[in-house]
Amino acid sequence: MGSAALLLLFLTAVHVTAATVHQHSQCLDNPPDMSLRGVEAGEVVDDLPGGFRAYVTGPSKSSHAVVLASDVYGFEAPILRKIADQVAAKGYYVVVPDFFHGDPYNDSKILSEWIKSHSPVTAAQDAKPLFASLRNKGKSIGVGGYCWGGKFATEIAKTDDVKVAVLSHPAYVIVDDMKEVKWPIEILGAQNDTITPPEQVRHFDQALRQRMDIEYFVKIFPRVAHGFACRYNTSDPFAVKSAEQALAYMLDWFHKYLK
Ligand SMILES: *[C@@H]1O[C@H](CO)[C@@H](O)[C@H](O)[C@H]1NC(C)=O
Ligand SMILES: *[C@@H]1O[C@H](CO)[C@@H](O)[C@H](O)[C@H]1NC(C)=O
Ligand SMILES: *[C@@H]1O[C@H](CO)[C@@H](O)[C@H](O)[C@H]1NC(C)=O
């Protein structure tokens, strides 16, 4: 091989490496805009069972609780807080835990590195005391998860900790998960989602259809991408409307199955 060919090989390798490092993930699009933080109906508490900080909102005496699991940006995102308040306005006691214990993803980190110490599967195990304390207070619980939280919600839906689950543009969820969930599950996907593309969502649908033993609902929202339900361009009316619809679908599902 001549030196020119070697140089070309070398340059190609450098190019590929750079492309991998800078590979863009839709999980990171439209990061939360903290300046959107408005008046919040709830408060942050420090000492929930399991050692969690959490944003809590809604009537604490309600017999129905909803745990919302955030995306990688964590529980401080203003839009997520607003969703929590909107769910609470329907009469639910809503808990948005800080599953990352003060270490959410931010753009100074590499997602593939960060995720190694922030597994949604491990988080679901660590959250057992939190769900147990809500159940011990006589509450039946629903879980709603976004992106990272979609996998968290899936894992929780395999246990008796909840009665119902909603996944909005989930990440890391695989078809085999659908064979193990035990409760009515709603999956809201997006046409332009490159993390969990429509084809994958349709595989979830097929797996659930074969089960016969659980209720499920699957919808793919047109002309929106991964993140559409909780991270979107708030100046884009279509994006805003799609997110409002996703929230309405989630509320309907909780209303129907959280008894
Ligand atoms: C990103 O996360 C690191 C580690 O948690 C933290 O020290 C840093 O302040 C964060 N950066 C921003 C911009 O929030
Ligand atoms: C979705 O994909 C369509 C077709 O590729 C494209 O025209 C549109 O701009 C995309 N929209 C979003 C929000 O990603
Ligand atoms: C958000 O939407 C508005 C209205 O459609 C558009 O003008 C603007 O460029 C969008 N911003 C981003 C960051 O995509």
Coordinates of C-alpha atoms and ligand atoms in Angstrom, one line a residue:
M1 CA 0.0 0.0 0.0
G2 CA 1.4 3.4 -0.9
S3 CA 1.8 6.2 1.6
A4 CA -1.0 8.2 -0.1
A5 CA -3.4 5.2 0.4
L6 CA -2.3 4.9 4.1
L7 CA -2.9 8.6 4.6
L8 CA -6.3 8.3 3.1
L9 CA -7.1 5.3 5.4
F10 CA -5.9 7.3 8.4
L11 CA -8.0 10.3 7.5
T12 CA -11.1 8.1 7.0
A13 CA -10.5 6.6 10.4
V14 CA -10.2 10.0 12.0
H15 CA -13.3 11.1 10.3
V16 CA -15.3 8.1 11.4
T17 CA -14.2 8.6 15.0
A18 CA -15.1 12.2 15.0
A19 CA -18.5 11.4 13.6
T20 CA -19.1 8.9 16.3
V21 CA -18.1 11.2 19.1
H22 CA -20.3 14.0 17.7
Q23 CA -23.1 11.7 16.7
H24 CA -26.3 13.6 17.5
S25 CA -29.1 12.0 19.5
Q26 CA -32.6 13.2 19.4
C27 CA -32.6 12.5 23.1
L28 CA -30.7 15.7 23.4
D29 CA -32.7 18.0 21.1
N30 CA -34.5 21.0 22.5
P31 CA -32.9 20.9 26.0
P32 CA -35.0 22.5 28.7
D33 CA -35.1 26.3 28.7
M34 CA -34.9 27.2 32.4
S35 CA -36.0 30.7 31.6
L36 CA -39.5 29.2 30.9
R37 CA -39.8 28.5 34.6
G38 CA -43.1 30.1 35.7
V39 CA -45.3 29.8 38.8
E40 CA -45.3 26.3 40.0
A41 CA -48.2 24.8 42.0
G42 CA -46.0 22.3 43.8
E43 CA -42.8 22.2 45.8
V44 CA -39.5 20.3 46.0
V45 CA -39.2 17.9 48.9
D46 CA -35.9 16.4 50.0
D47 CA -36.5 13.3 51.9
L48 CA -38.8 10.8 50.1
P49 CA -38.3 7.1 51.0
G50 CA -35.4 5.8 48.9
G51 CA -33.5 9.0 49.5
F52 CA -35.1 10.9 46.7
R53 CA -35.6 14.6 46.1
A54 CA -38.8 15.2 44.2
Y55 CA -41.1 17.8 42.8
V56 CA -44.5 17.0 44.3
T57 CA -47.8 18.6 43.3
G58 CA -51.5 18.0 43.8
P59 CA -53.6 16.8 46.7
S60 CA -51.4 14.7 49.0
K61 CA -54.5 12.9 50.3
S62 CA -55.6 11.7 46.9
S63 CA -56.0 7.9 46.7
H64 CA -54.5 8.1 43.2
A65 CA -50.9 9.0 42.6
V66 CA -48.9 9.5 39.4
V67 CA -45.1 9.2 39.3
L68 CA -43.6 11.0 36.3
A69 CA -40.2 9.8 35.2
S70 CA -38.2 12.5 33.4
D71 CA -36.0 12.4 30.4
V72 CA -32.2 12.6 30.7
Y73 CA -32.4 16.3 31.6
G74 CA -34.1 15.5 34.9
F75 CA -36.8 16.8 37.1
E76 CA -36.1 20.5 37.0
A77 CA -37.3 21.0 33.4
P78 CA -40.0 23.7 33.4
I79 CA -42.2 21.9 30.8
L80 CA -42.1 18.7 32.8
R81 CA -43.1 20.6 36.0
K82 CA -46.0 22.2 34.1
I83 CA -47.2 18.8 32.9
A84 CA -47.0 17.6 36.5
D85 CA -49.2 20.5 37.6
Q86 CA -51.6 19.8 34.8
V87 CA -51.9 16.1 35.9
A88 CA -52.3 17.3 39.5
A89 CA -55.1 19.6 38.5
K90 CA -57.1 16.4 37.6
G91 CA -56.9 15.3 41.3
Y92 CA -53.8 13.2 41.3
Y93 CA -51.0 13.4 43.8
V94 CA -48.0 13.8 41.4
V95 CA -44.4 13.0 42.2
V96 CA -41.5 13.8 39.9
P97 CA -38.5 12.2 41.5
D98 CA -34.9 13.3 40.9
F99 CA -33.8 9.9 39.7
F100 CA -30.3 11.3 38.9
H101 CA -29.6 12.5 42.5
G102 CA -28.5 15.9 41.3
D103 CA -26.5 14.6 38.3
P104 CA -28.8 14.9 35.2
Y105 CA -27.3 14.8 31.8
N106 CA -26.0 18.1 30.5
D107 CA -24.1 19.0 27.4
S108 CA -20.7 18.9 29.1
K109 CA -21.2 15.1 29.3
I110 CA -21.2 12.3 26.8
L111 CA -24.6 10.5 26.8
S112 CA -23.1 7.1 26.3
E113 CA -20.8 7.5 29.3
W114 CA -23.4 9.2 31.5
I115 CA -26.0 6.5 30.9
K116 CA -23.6 3.8 32.3
S117 CA -24.1 5.2 35.8
H118 CA -27.7 6.3 35.3
S119 CA -29.5 3.1 34.1
P120 CA -33.3 3.3 34.1
V121 CA -33.3 -0.4 35.0
T122 CA -31.3 0.2 38.1
A123 CA -33.3 3.3 38.9
A124 CA -36.5 1.3 38.8
Q125 CA -35.0 -1.1 41.4
D126 CA -33.8 1.8 43.6
A127 CA -37.3 3.4 43.5
K128 CA -39.0 0.4 45.2
P129 CA -39.1 2.2 48.6
L130 CA -40.7 5.3 47.0
F131 CA -43.5 3.2 45.4
A132 CA -43.9 1.2 48.6
S133 CA -44.4 4.3 50.7
L134 CA -47.1 5.6 48.3
R135 CA -48.9 2.2 48.3
N136 CA -48.7 2.1 52.1
K137 CA -50.6 5.3 52.2
G138 CA -53.4 3.5 50.3
K139 CA -52.7 5.1 46.9
S140 CA -53.0 3.3 43.7
I141 CA -50.2 4.5 41.3
G142 CA -49.8 5.2 37.7
V143 CA -46.4 5.9 36.1
G144 CA -45.7 8.1 33.1
G145 CA -42.3 8.2 31.5
Y146 CA -40.6 10.4 28.9
C147 CA -37.6 9.1 26.9
W148 CA -35.2 7.7 29.6
G149 CA -38.3 7.7 31.9
G150 CA -40.1 5.5 29.3
K151 CA -37.8 2.7 30.1
F152 CA -38.1 3.4 33.8
A153 CA -41.9 3.2 33.4
T154 CA -41.7 0.0 31.5
E155 CA -39.6 -1.6 34.2
I156 CA -42.1 -0.5 36.9
A157 CA -45.0 -1.8 34.8
K158 CA -43.5 -5.3 35.1
T159 CA -44.1 -5.1 38.9
D160 CA -47.1 -4.8 41.2
D161 CA -46.1 -1.2 42.2
V162 CA -48.4 0.4 39.6
K163 CA -51.7 -0.2 38.0
V164 CA -51.1 1.6 34.7
A165 CA -48.3 3.0 32.6
V166 CA -47.8 5.6 29.8
L167 CA -44.6 5.8 27.7
S168 CA -44.1 9.0 25.7
H169 CA -41.3 8.8 23.1
P170 CA -39.5 6.1 25.1
A171 CA -35.8 5.3 24.8
Y172 CA -34.0 2.0 25.5
V173 CA -37.3 0.0 25.4
I174 CA -37.1 -3.3 23.5
V175 CA -39.8 -5.5 22.1
D176 CA -39.2 -8.2 24.7
D177 CA -40.2 -5.7 27.4
M178 CA -43.7 -5.9 26.0
K179 CA -43.9 -9.6 27.0
E180 CA -43.3 -8.7 30.6
V181 CA -45.4 -5.7 31.4
K182 CA -48.4 -6.5 33.6
W183 CA -50.6 -3.4 33.4
P184 CA -52.5 -1.4 30.8
I185 CA -49.9 0.4 28.8
E186 CA -50.1 3.3 26.5
I187 CA -47.2 4.1 24.1
L188 CA -47.0 7.5 22.3
G189 CA -44.5 7.5 19.6
A190 CA -43.5 10.0 16.9
Q191 CA -43.3 9.8 13.2
N192 CA -39.9 11.5 13.1
D193 CA -38.4 9.7 16.1
T194 CA -35.0 8.3 15.4
I195 CA -34.5 6.8 18.9
T196 CA -37.6 4.7 18.9
P197 CA -38.8 4.9 15.3
P198 CA -42.4 4.2 14.2
E199 CA -41.3 0.8 13.0
Q200 CA -40.1 -0.1 16.5
V201 CA -43.3 1.2 18.0
R202 CA -45.3 -1.0 15.6
H203 CA -43.2 -4.0 16.8
F204 CA -44.3 -3.1 20.4
D205 CA -47.9 -3.0 19.1
Q206 CA -47.6 -6.4 17.6
A207 CA -46.0 -7.9 20.7
L208 CA -48.8 -6.5 22.8
R209 CA -51.5 -7.7 20.4
Q210 CA -50.3 -11.2 20.8
R211 CA -50.6 -11.1 24.6
M212 CA -54.5 -10.9 24.8
D213 CA -54.1 -10.4 28.6
I214 CA -53.5 -6.7 28.9
E215 CA -55.1 -3.5 27.6
Y216 CA -52.8 -1.4 25.5
F217 CA -53.0 1.6 23.2
V218 CA -50.3 2.7 20.7
K219 CA -50.3 6.0 18.8
I220 CA -47.7 7.5 16.5
F221 CA -48.0 11.3 16.3
P222 CA -47.5 12.8 12.9
R223 CA -44.8 15.4 12.0
V224 CA -43.1 15.5 15.3
A225 CA -39.9 14.0 16.6
H226 CA -38.5 12.3 19.7
G227 CA -39.1 14.5 22.7
F228 CA -42.3 16.0 21.3
A229 CA -44.3 15.6 24.5
C230 CA -42.0 17.3 27.0
R231 CA -39.3 19.1 25.0
Y232 CA -40.4 21.1 22.0
N233 CA -40.3 24.5 20.4
T234 CA -42.8 26.5 22.4
S235 CA -43.0 29.1 19.6
D236 CA -44.3 26.4 17.1
P237 CA -48.1 26.1 17.3
F238 CA -48.1 22.6 15.8
A239 CA -45.4 21.4 18.3
V240 CA -47.4 22.9 21.2
K241 CA -50.6 21.3 20.0
S242 CA -49.0 17.8 19.6
A243 CA -47.6 18.0 23.1
E244 CA -51.1 19.0 24.5
Q245 CA -52.6 16.1 22.7
A246 CA -50.0 13.7 24.2
L247 CA -50.8 15.0 27.7
A248 CA -54.6 14.5 27.0
Y249 CA -54.0 10.9 25.9
M250 CA -52.0 10.2 29.0
L251 CA -54.7 11.8 31.2
D252 CA -57.4 9.7 29.5
W253 CA -55.4 6.5 30.0
F254 CA -54.9 7.3 33.7
H255 CA -58.5 8.2 34.1
K256 CA -59.6 4.9 32.6
Y257 CA -57.2 2.5 34.5
L258 CA -56.2 4.2 37.7
K259 CA -58.9 2.9 40.1
Ligands
LIG1 C1 -23.0 19.6 34.2 O1 -22.8 18.6 35.2 C2 -21.7 18.7 36.0 C3 -21.6 17.4 36.9 O2 -22.9 17.2 37.5 C4 -21.7 19.9 36.8 O3 -20.6 20.1 37.6 C5 -21.9 21.1 35.8 O4 -22.1 22.3 36.6 C6 -23.0 20.9 34.9 N1 -23.0 22.0 33.9 C7 -24.1 22.8 33.7 C8 -23.9 23.7 32.6 O5 -25.1 22.6 34.3
LIG2 C1 -40.5 15.2 10.0 O1 -40.1 14.6 8.9 C2 -40.7 15.2 7.7 C3 -40.4 14.3 6.5 O2 -39.0 13.8 6.5 C4 -40.0 16.6 7.6 O3 -40.6 17.2 6.5 C5 -40.4 17.4 8.8 O4 -39.7 18.6 8.8 C6 -40.0 16.6 10.1 N1 -40.5 17.4 11.2 C7 -39.9 17.3 12.4 C8 -40.6 18.1 13.5 O5 -38.9 16.7 12.6
LIG3 C1 -39.5 27.5 16.6 O1 -40.7 27.7 15.9 C2 -40.8 28.9 15.3 C3 -42.2 29.1 14.6 O2 -42.4 28.0 13.8 C4 -39.6 29.1 14.3 O3 -39.7 30.4 13.7 C5 -38.3 28.9 15.0 O4 -37.2 28.9 14.0 C6 -38.3 27.6 15.7 N1 -37.1 27.5 16.5 C7 -36.3 26.4 16.5 C8 -35.1 26.5 17.4 O5 -36.5 25.5 15.7

